[in-house]
Amino acid sequence: MVLVSGGGLWAKDSGLFRDRYCWDAWQQDSGARFLGDEALGKSGSERAAVESGTPGGDGRTATCTLTVTSSVPDDDSTEPIRFEDRVTLSYGPVPEAPDERYAWIERYFSGTASALPDDLDGLVAGDRAMLVLPESCDVKGRPSAVTLWAESWGDGHLGKRQTPLTIGTLPDVGRMLLGAAEAGMRKAGCAPEEPLRMTSPMTRVAERSDSARNPVCRIPGVTLDLGSTSRYEQQVGVVDDRLQTCSVVWPRRGGPAEPAAQFVMAATPRTAAVFAGLPEGEEHGLLRASCDDRDAVFYGRIDSGVSSSEKADRRVVARFAESAGRRIGCAPTTRNRSGSQSQEAAR
C-alpha cells in the first residue's frame, strides 16, 4: 500500500494527472495564476476549456476559451453573484478588413503592454498578449499571430458588470503566449526548427497610466484637444528602436476604458507586416519609411472626442511620424499642400 500510494503521489506531482488545456498548450499549475489553485479560490469554482477549430493554414482563426466559473452569496439578493473569468486564446492571420484590423491593433498594441525580450515580435500585459509568428506561418500574404485576451464578468442584483482580470505576472503570461504559439504552429505545420524561447528576464516597460497632457505621451508635436477638465488618461508603452506605443483612454466605472487615441511605430519586418494592406497616407493615419534597408511604419488613430478637425489630425499623425522617425533615424517623407516634399527621409 505504501508503494502504491507513493507511486500515485509521484505521478500526480510529475504532472501525469494534471489537466491540459487548449490544444495541450497549457497545463494545470504550470505558472500563471489563472492556471493554478488561486484562480479556484471562490466557492464552487470550476475551470474548463472550449476549443473552436484547430490551428491550420486555411486562413480561419482557431480559438480556445479557458473559463473559471464561481459564485458567492449576495447580501442584497437571494440569488448568489455569479462570476465568469475567461482567457481567450486565438491563433490565425490578422484580420483582413481594415476596420477589424484597426480594432485588433488597438487592442494588442496598447500602451499598457510591455515588449517581449529576445527580439520576439510581441507584447505582453497582465490582461492581454500578442505574438506575430514567423513568415512561414503567413496566410495569403497576411501574418499570423497568437493572442490572449482576459476578461471577468460578475452577474448579480446590479446586473452584469465587467471588471479587470489579471492572468498572471508578465513573465508567466509571456510563457503562456509562447506555449500557445508552439502548440499552434505545430498543429498548423509551420513551426520553425528552433522553438521560440524567452531566455532574458521579462521586465515591465509600460508606465502606469496618468492624466493625459500635451504633448501626449511626451511625443514632441503630438497635441490633442483634451479639454480643460479632461479625465483622459495616457499610457506610455514601449519606446525603443523596434517599437513605440502610446494610448489615450477615457476611464469608465464598471467597464473597460474607452479608447480615444493611439500611436504606434513599428520598425521590425514582422511587426510592420501587421499594417500591410491598410490604406496609407496622413488622411488614413498610416505612413511608411525605408532607410538603409530598414522599413518602419507609423500609425495614428484619433477619436472624434479628442480631435479638433481632420486637418489637425493629419498634422498630428505627420508630427508623430517625424518625431518617432527622427528618434530611430528613419523618418518618413511628408508632403505639404502643394505636393512638394516637406521633409526628406532621415538617414
mmCIF file of C-alpha atoms in Angstrom, residues 39-335:
data_model
loop_
_atom_site.group_PDB
_atom_site.id
_atom_site.type_symbol
_atom_site.label_atom_id
_atom_site.label_comp_id
_atom_site.label_asym_id
_atom_site.label_seq_id
_atom_site.Cartn_x
_atom_site.Cartn_y
_atom_site.Cartn_z
ATOM 1 C CA ALA A 39 -7.969 31.093 -9.550
ATOM 2 C CA LEU A 40 -10.282 28.497 -7.959
ATOM 3 C CA GLY A 41 -10.498 30.276 -4.601
ATOM 4 C CA LYS A 42 -14.210 31.178 -4.721
ATOM 5 C CA SER A 43 -16.927 28.706 -3.766
ATOM 6 C CA GLY A 44 -17.912 26.159 -6.369
ATOM 7 C CA SER A 45 -15.151 27.248 -8.735
ATOM 8 C CA GLU A 46 -14.647 25.189 -11.866
ATOM 9 C CA ARG A 47 -12.200 25.530 -14.746
ATOM 10 C CA ALA A 48 -12.961 24.291 -18.258
ATOM 11 C CA ALA A 49 -11.746 24.898 -21.799
ATOM 12 C CA VAL A 50 -13.743 25.034 -25.033
ATOM 13 C CA GLU A 51 -11.898 24.805 -28.343
ATOM 14 C CA SER A 52 -13.311 26.193 -31.578
ATOM 15 C CA GLY A 53 -11.352 24.940 -34.543
ATOM 16 C CA THR A 54 -7.747 23.792 -34.801
ATOM 17 C CA PRO A 55 -4.791 25.936 -35.882
ATOM 18 C CA GLY A 56 -4.041 25.469 -39.572
ATOM 19 C CA GLY A 57 -3.055 27.285 -42.733
ATOM 20 C CA ASP A 58 -6.554 27.679 -44.179
ATOM 21 C CA GLY A 59 -6.970 31.304 -43.106
ATOM 22 C CA ARG A 60 -9.546 30.598 -40.418
ATOM 23 C CA THR A 61 -8.941 31.678 -36.832
ATOM 24 C CA ALA A 62 -8.948 28.946 -34.202
ATOM 25 C CA THR A 63 -9.902 29.916 -30.656
ATOM 26 C CA CYS A 64 -9.888 28.324 -27.240
ATOM 27 C CA THR A 65 -11.604 29.866 -24.232
ATOM 28 C CA LEU A 66 -10.427 28.819 -20.770
ATOM 29 C CA THR A 67 -13.086 29.764 -18.215
ATOM 30 C CA VAL A 68 -13.278 29.756 -14.425
ATOM 31 C CA THR A 69 -16.834 29.988 -13.078
ATOM 32 C CA SER A 70 -17.725 30.592 -9.430
ATOM 33 C CA SER A 71 -20.302 32.208 -7.153
ATOM 34 C CA VAL A 72 -20.508 33.992 -3.804
ATOM 35 C CA PRO A 73 -23.522 34.920 -1.614
ATOM 36 C CA ASP A 74 -25.180 38.265 -2.370
ATOM 37 C CA ASP A 75 -26.198 40.146 0.796
ATOM 38 C CA ASP A 76 -28.801 42.097 -1.188
ATOM 39 C CA SER A 77 -30.423 39.193 -3.008
ATOM 40 C CA THR A 78 -31.480 35.608 -2.519
ATOM 41 C CA GLU A 79 -29.517 34.746 -5.646
ATOM 42 C CA PRO A 80 -25.732 34.493 -5.465
ATOM 43 C CA ILE A 81 -23.374 36.679 -7.501
ATOM 44 C CA ARG A 82 -22.017 34.581 -10.324
ATOM 45 C CA PHE A 83 -18.570 35.197 -11.752
ATOM 46 C CA GLU A 84 -17.060 34.151 -15.029
ATOM 47 C CA ASP A 85 -13.369 34.756 -15.613
ATOM 48 C CA ARG A 86 -12.125 33.807 -19.043
ATOM 49 C CA VAL A 87 -8.964 33.889 -21.123
ATOM 50 C CA THR A 88 -9.462 33.602 -24.872
ATOM 51 C CA LEU A 89 -6.595 32.238 -26.960
ATOM 52 C CA SER A 90 -6.686 32.902 -30.717
ATOM 53 C CA TYR A 91 -4.466 31.571 -33.498
ATOM 54 C CA GLY A 92 -4.769 32.820 -37.080
ATOM 55 C CA PRO A 93 -3.949 35.586 -39.567
ATOM 56 C CA VAL A 94 -4.513 39.198 -38.599
ATOM 57 C CA PRO A 95 -7.958 40.416 -39.743
ATOM 58 C CA GLU A 96 -8.243 41.310 -43.425
ATOM 59 C CA ALA A 97 -10.950 44.004 -43.295
ATOM 60 C CA PRO A 98 -9.436 47.389 -42.331
ATOM 61 C CA ASP A 99 -11.968 48.167 -39.578
ATOM 62 C CA GLU A 100 -11.372 44.786 -37.955
ATOM 63 C CA ARG A 101 -7.600 45.181 -38.305
ATOM 64 C CA TYR A 102 -7.712 48.633 -36.681
ATOM 65 C CA ALA A 103 -9.654 47.195 -33.733
ATOM 66 C CA TRP A 104 -7.119 44.351 -33.443
ATOM 67 C CA ILE A 105 -4.197 46.803 -33.461
ATOM 68 C CA GLU A 106 -5.932 48.986 -30.885
ATOM 69 C CA ARG A 107 -6.381 46.054 -28.523
ATOM 70 C CA TYR A 108 -2.948 44.433 -28.724
ATOM 71 C CA PHE A 109 -0.649 47.418 -29.349
ATOM 72 C CA SER A 110 -1.972 49.037 -26.193
ATOM 73 C CA GLY A 111 0.257 51.335 -24.166
ATOM 74 C CA THR A 112 -0.423 49.074 -21.184
ATOM 75 C CA ALA A 113 1.724 46.308 -22.689
ATOM 76 C CA SER A 114 5.464 45.677 -22.450
ATOM 77 C CA ALA A 115 7.638 44.211 -25.185
ATOM 78 C CA LEU A 116 8.729 40.590 -25.179
ATOM 79 C CA PRO A 117 12.509 40.169 -24.817
ATOM 80 C CA ASP A 118 14.961 38.337 -27.095
ATOM 81 C CA ASP A 119 13.810 40.057 -30.309
ATOM 82 C CA LEU A 120 10.418 38.341 -30.173
ATOM 83 C CA ASP A 121 7.785 40.365 -32.033
ATOM 84 C CA GLY A 122 5.173 40.583 -29.335
ATOM 85 C CA LEU A 123 3.666 42.492 -26.417
ATOM 86 C CA VAL A 124 2.507 41.339 -23.003
ATOM 87 C CA ALA A 125 0.313 42.914 -20.321
ATOM 88 C CA GLY A 126 -1.464 41.409 -17.340
ATOM 89 C CA ASP A 127 -4.717 41.030 -19.266
ATOM 90 C CA ARG A 128 -3.584 40.588 -22.892
ATOM 91 C CA ALA A 129 -0.712 39.415 -25.066
ATOM 92 C CA MET A 130 0.212 39.170 -28.745
ATOM 93 C CA LEU A 131 2.960 37.463 -30.750
ATOM 94 C CA VAL A 132 3.492 37.852 -34.505
ATOM 95 C CA LEU A 133 4.574 34.462 -35.880
ATOM 96 C CA PRO A 134 7.406 33.728 -38.360
ATOM 97 C CA GLU A 135 6.840 34.322 -42.068
ATOM 98 C CA SER A 136 6.432 30.565 -42.651
ATOM 99 C CA CYS A 137 3.034 30.867 -40.925
ATOM 100 C CA ASP A 138 1.713 33.669 -43.180
ATOM 101 C CA VAL A 139 -1.654 33.080 -44.839
ATOM 102 C CA LYS A 140 -2.219 34.689 -48.254
ATOM 103 C CA GLY A 141 0.278 37.419 -47.503
ATOM 104 C CA ARG A 142 -1.099 38.203 -44.045
ATOM 105 C CA PRO A 143 0.988 37.471 -40.941
ATOM 106 C CA SER A 144 -0.414 35.036 -38.429
ATOM 107 C CA ALA A 145 -0.455 35.854 -34.742
ATOM 108 C CA VAL A 146 -1.285 34.301 -31.398
ATOM 109 C CA THR A 147 -3.246 36.448 -28.945
ATOM 110 C CA LEU A 148 -4.504 36.220 -25.365
ATOM 111 C CA TRP A 149 -7.371 38.308 -24.057
ATOM 112 C CA ALA A 150 -8.677 38.205 -20.467
ATOM 113 C CA GLU A 151 -11.945 39.497 -19.053
ATOM 114 C CA SER A 152 -14.017 38.983 -15.927
ATOM 115 C CA TRP A 153 -17.792 39.296 -15.585
ATOM 116 C CA GLY A 154 -19.943 39.417 -12.470
ATOM 117 C CA ASP A 155 -23.716 38.929 -12.615
ATOM 118 C CA GLY A 156 -25.768 39.889 -9.552
ATOM 119 C CA HIS A 157 -28.608 42.139 -8.429
ATOM 120 C CA LEU A 158 -26.894 45.179 -10.001
ATOM 121 C CA GLY A 159 -26.737 43.484 -13.370
ATOM 122 C CA LYS A 160 -23.815 42.247 -15.392
ATOM 123 C CA ARG A 161 -20.566 44.110 -14.736
ATOM 124 C CA GLN A 162 -17.141 43.772 -16.296
ATOM 125 C CA THR A 163 -14.051 44.073 -14.109
ATOM 126 C CA PRO A 164 -10.315 43.765 -14.825
ATOM 127 C CA LEU A 165 -8.764 40.309 -14.878
ATOM 128 C CA THR A 166 -5.051 39.680 -14.489
ATOM 129 C CA ILE A 167 -3.859 36.384 -15.989
ATOM 130 C CA GLY A 168 -0.572 36.373 -14.075
ATOM 131 C CA THR A 169 2.778 38.111 -13.885
ATOM 132 C CA LEU A 170 4.305 39.384 -17.113
ATOM 133 C CA PRO A 171 6.833 36.501 -17.315
ATOM 134 C CA ASP A 172 4.050 33.960 -16.698
ATOM 135 C CA VAL A 173 1.803 35.494 -19.354
ATOM 136 C CA GLY A 174 4.783 35.584 -21.748
ATOM 137 C CA ARG A 175 5.414 31.881 -21.201
ATOM 138 C CA MET A 176 1.714 31.109 -21.720
ATOM 139 C CA LEU A 177 1.846 33.044 -25.001
ATOM 140 C CA LEU A 178 4.918 31.185 -26.271
ATOM 141 C CA GLY A 179 3.453 27.837 -25.212
ATOM 142 C CA ALA A 180 0.301 28.602 -27.187
ATOM 143 C CA ALA A 181 2.380 29.705 -30.181
ATOM 144 C CA GLU A 182 4.413 26.498 -30.186
ATOM 145 C CA ALA A 183 1.301 24.311 -29.910
ATOM 146 C CA GLY A 184 -0.464 26.255 -32.660
ATOM 147 C CA MET A 185 2.477 26.259 -35.072
ATOM 148 C CA ARG A 186 2.993 22.508 -34.646
ATOM 149 C CA LYS A 187 -0.627 21.822 -35.499
ATOM 150 C CA ALA A 188 -0.511 24.267 -38.420
ATOM 151 C CA GLY A 189 2.694 22.683 -39.738
ATOM 152 C CA CYS A 190 4.714 25.904 -39.767
ATOM 153 C CA ALA A 191 6.834 25.602 -36.619
ATOM 154 C CA PRO A 192 10.460 26.695 -37.105
ATOM 155 C CA GLU A 193 13.297 24.242 -36.477
ATOM 156 C CA GLU A 194 14.357 26.183 -33.398
ATOM 157 C CA PRO A 195 11.469 26.718 -30.969
ATOM 158 C CA LEU A 196 10.664 30.248 -29.842
ATOM 159 C CA ARG A 197 12.273 30.868 -26.486
ATOM 160 C CA MET A 198 12.226 33.652 -23.907
ATOM 161 C CA THR A 199 15.568 33.413 -22.119
ATOM 162 C CA SER A 200 16.035 37.009 -20.944
ATOM 163 C CA PRO A 201 14.102 38.395 -17.974
ATOM 164 C CA MET A 202 10.666 39.780 -18.734
ATOM 165 C CA THR A 203 10.536 43.300 -17.348
ATOM 166 C CA ARG A 204 7.789 45.891 -17.232
ATOM 167 C CA VAL A 205 8.385 48.631 -19.784
ATOM 168 C CA ALA A 206 4.961 50.256 -19.928
ATOM 169 C CA GLU A 207 4.416 53.074 -17.463
ATOM 170 C CA ARG A 208 1.426 53.391 -15.181
ATOM 171 C CA SER A 209 -1.364 55.467 -16.689
ATOM 172 C CA ASP A 210 -1.552 59.128 -15.710
ATOM 173 C CA SER A 211 -3.576 62.184 -16.704
ATOM 174 C CA ALA A 212 -3.214 62.952 -20.388
ATOM 175 C CA ARG A 213 -1.477 66.211 -21.196
ATOM 176 C CA ASN A 214 0.098 67.821 -24.239
ATOM 177 C CA PRO A 215 2.361 66.818 -25.792
ATOM 178 C CA VAL A 216 0.655 63.456 -25.450
ATOM 179 C CA CYS A 217 2.912 60.674 -24.108
ATOM 180 C CA ARG A 218 5.730 63.252 -24.202
ATOM 181 C CA ILE A 219 5.923 62.900 -28.007
ATOM 182 C CA PRO A 220 7.041 66.245 -29.478
ATOM 183 C CA GLY A 221 4.388 67.762 -31.734
ATOM 184 C CA VAL A 222 1.578 65.397 -30.685
ATOM 185 C CA THR A 223 -1.141 67.609 -29.217
ATOM 186 C CA LEU A 224 -4.824 66.710 -28.875
ATOM 187 C CA ASP A 225 -7.983 68.565 -27.854
ATOM 188 C CA LEU A 226 -8.110 67.214 -24.286
ATOM 189 C CA GLY A 227 -10.380 69.916 -22.851
ATOM 190 C CA SER A 228 -9.894 71.993 -19.712
ATOM 191 C CA THR A 229 -11.427 69.423 -17.325
ATOM 192 C CA SER A 230 -10.162 66.311 -19.040
ATOM 193 C CA ARG A 231 -10.400 62.882 -17.439
ATOM 194 C CA TYR A 232 -8.429 61.319 -20.277
ATOM 195 C CA GLU A 233 -5.518 59.128 -19.260
ATOM 196 C CA GLN A 234 -2.375 58.403 -21.244
ATOM 197 C CA GLN A 235 -0.296 55.242 -21.166
ATOM 198 C CA VAL A 236 3.276 55.297 -22.420
ATOM 199 C CA GLY A 237 4.150 51.804 -23.558
ATOM 200 C CA VAL A 238 7.278 50.631 -25.336
ATOM 201 C CA VAL A 239 9.812 53.224 -26.502
ATOM 202 C CA ASP A 240 12.818 51.675 -28.241
ATOM 203 C CA ASP A 241 14.294 51.301 -31.728
ATOM 204 C CA ARG A 242 11.983 48.399 -32.605
ATOM 205 C CA LEU A 243 8.643 49.665 -31.320
ATOM 206 C CA GLN A 244 6.900 52.660 -29.794
ATOM 207 C CA THR A 245 3.363 52.656 -28.382
ATOM 208 C CA CYS A 246 1.110 55.240 -26.759
ATOM 209 C CA SER A 247 -2.572 55.001 -25.786
ATOM 210 C CA VAL A 248 -5.071 57.648 -24.646
ATOM 211 C CA VAL A 249 -8.257 56.392 -22.969
ATOM 212 C CA TRP A 250 -11.342 57.666 -21.161
ATOM 213 C CA PRO A 251 -11.747 55.600 -17.940
ATOM 214 C CA ARG A 252 -15.175 54.195 -17.127
ATOM 215 C CA ARG A 253 -16.536 52.920 -13.828
ATOM 216 C CA GLY A 254 -17.722 49.306 -14.028
ATOM 217 C CA GLY A 255 -16.331 48.681 -17.502
ATOM 218 C CA PRO A 256 -13.292 48.856 -19.735
ATOM 219 C CA ALA A 257 -11.779 52.217 -20.622
ATOM 220 C CA GLU A 258 -12.887 53.761 -23.893
ATOM 221 C CA PRO A 259 -10.015 54.239 -26.375
ATOM 222 C CA ALA A 260 -9.531 57.822 -27.552
ATOM 223 C CA ALA A 261 -6.207 57.853 -29.430
ATOM 224 C CA GLN A 262 -3.339 55.530 -30.248
ATOM 225 C CA PHE A 263 0.118 55.915 -31.760
ATOM 226 C CA VAL A 264 2.394 53.090 -32.914
ATOM 227 C CA MET A 265 5.833 52.985 -34.526
ATOM 228 C CA ALA A 266 6.856 49.523 -35.760
ATOM 229 C CA ALA A 267 10.349 49.012 -37.167
ATOM 230 C CA THR A 268 10.825 45.238 -37.415
ATOM 231 C CA PRO A 269 9.746 43.276 -40.514
ATOM 232 C CA ARG A 270 7.267 41.033 -38.712
ATOM 233 C CA THR A 271 5.614 43.794 -36.676
ATOM 234 C CA ALA A 272 5.475 46.160 -39.658
ATOM 235 C CA ALA A 273 3.810 43.363 -41.655
ATOM 236 C CA VAL A 274 0.761 43.673 -39.371
ATOM 237 C CA PHE A 275 -0.001 47.007 -41.089
ATOM 238 C CA ALA A 276 0.485 45.735 -44.662
ATOM 239 C CA GLY A 277 -2.525 46.214 -46.922
ATOM 240 C CA LEU A 278 -4.094 49.010 -44.892
ATOM 241 C CA PRO A 279 -4.814 52.346 -46.623
ATOM 242 C CA GLU A 280 -1.789 54.639 -46.370
ATOM 243 C CA GLY A 281 -1.325 58.392 -46.103
ATOM 244 C CA GLU A 282 -1.784 61.054 -43.439
ATOM 245 C CA GLU A 283 -5.545 61.035 -44.057
ATOM 246 C CA HIS A 284 -5.596 57.317 -43.143
ATOM 247 C CA GLY A 285 -3.216 57.659 -40.197
ATOM 248 C CA LEU A 286 -0.539 55.415 -41.693
ATOM 249 C CA LEU A 287 2.887 56.421 -43.007
ATOM 250 C CA ARG A 288 5.926 54.394 -44.035
ATOM 251 C CA ALA A 289 9.645 54.997 -44.361
ATOM 252 C CA SER A 290 12.553 52.975 -45.733
ATOM 253 C CA CYS A 291 16.044 53.932 -44.603
ATOM 254 C CA ASP A 292 19.268 51.948 -45.016
ATOM 255 C CA ASP A 293 17.361 48.697 -45.691
ATOM 256 C CA ARG A 294 15.151 49.330 -42.683
ATOM 257 C CA ASP A 295 11.390 49.708 -43.055
ATOM 258 C CA ALA A 296 9.305 51.497 -40.451
ATOM 259 C CA VAL A 297 5.571 52.060 -40.075
ATOM 260 C CA PHE A 298 3.977 54.995 -38.244
ATOM 261 C CA TYR A 299 0.319 54.685 -37.263
ATOM 262 C CA GLY A 300 -2.005 57.125 -35.524
ATOM 263 C CA ARG A 301 -5.710 56.869 -34.732
ATOM 264 C CA ILE A 302 -7.543 59.813 -33.182
ATOM 265 C CA ASP A 303 -11.128 59.606 -31.919
ATOM 266 C CA SER A 304 -13.562 62.462 -32.505
ATOM 267 C CA GLY A 305 -13.613 63.228 -28.776
ATOM 268 C CA VAL A 306 -10.011 64.490 -28.822
ATOM 269 C CA SER A 307 -9.985 65.692 -32.427
ATOM 270 C CA SER A 308 -10.344 69.348 -33.394
ATOM 271 C CA SER A 309 -10.535 68.683 -37.167
ATOM 272 C CA GLU A 310 -9.496 66.196 -39.837
ATOM 273 C CA LYS A 311 -6.819 68.616 -40.973
ATOM 274 C CA ALA A 312 -5.440 68.823 -37.440
ATOM 275 C CA ASP A 313 -5.483 65.016 -37.158
ATOM 276 C CA ARG A 314 -3.367 64.721 -40.298
ATOM 277 C CA ARG A 315 -0.858 67.168 -38.844
ATOM 278 C CA VAL A 316 -0.700 65.208 -35.584
ATOM 279 C CA VAL A 317 -0.045 61.938 -37.444
ATOM 280 C CA ALA A 318 2.684 63.611 -39.513
ATOM 281 C CA ARG A 319 4.298 65.094 -36.425
ATOM 282 C CA PHE A 320 4.232 61.752 -34.626
ATOM 283 C CA ALA A 321 5.878 60.083 -37.624
ATOM 284 C CA GLU A 322 8.519 62.795 -37.860
ATOM 285 C CA SER A 323 9.253 62.666 -34.125
ATOM 286 C CA ALA A 324 9.368 58.872 -33.819
ATOM 287 C CA GLY A 325 11.228 58.561 -37.109
ATOM 288 C CA ARG A 326 13.832 61.120 -36.109
ATOM 289 C CA ARG A 327 14.383 59.241 -32.849
ATOM 290 C CA ILE A 328 15.242 55.998 -34.675
ATOM 291 C CA GLY A 329 16.966 57.699 -37.616
ATOM 292 C CA CYS A 330 14.301 56.787 -40.177
ATOM 293 C CA ALA A 331 11.676 59.492 -40.643
ATOM 294 C CA PRO A 332 9.115 59.346 -43.471
ATOM 295 C CA THR A 333 8.860 61.837 -46.294
ATOM 296 C CA THR A 334 5.749 64.006 -45.933
ATOM 297 C CA ARG A 335 4.195 66.397 -48.452
#
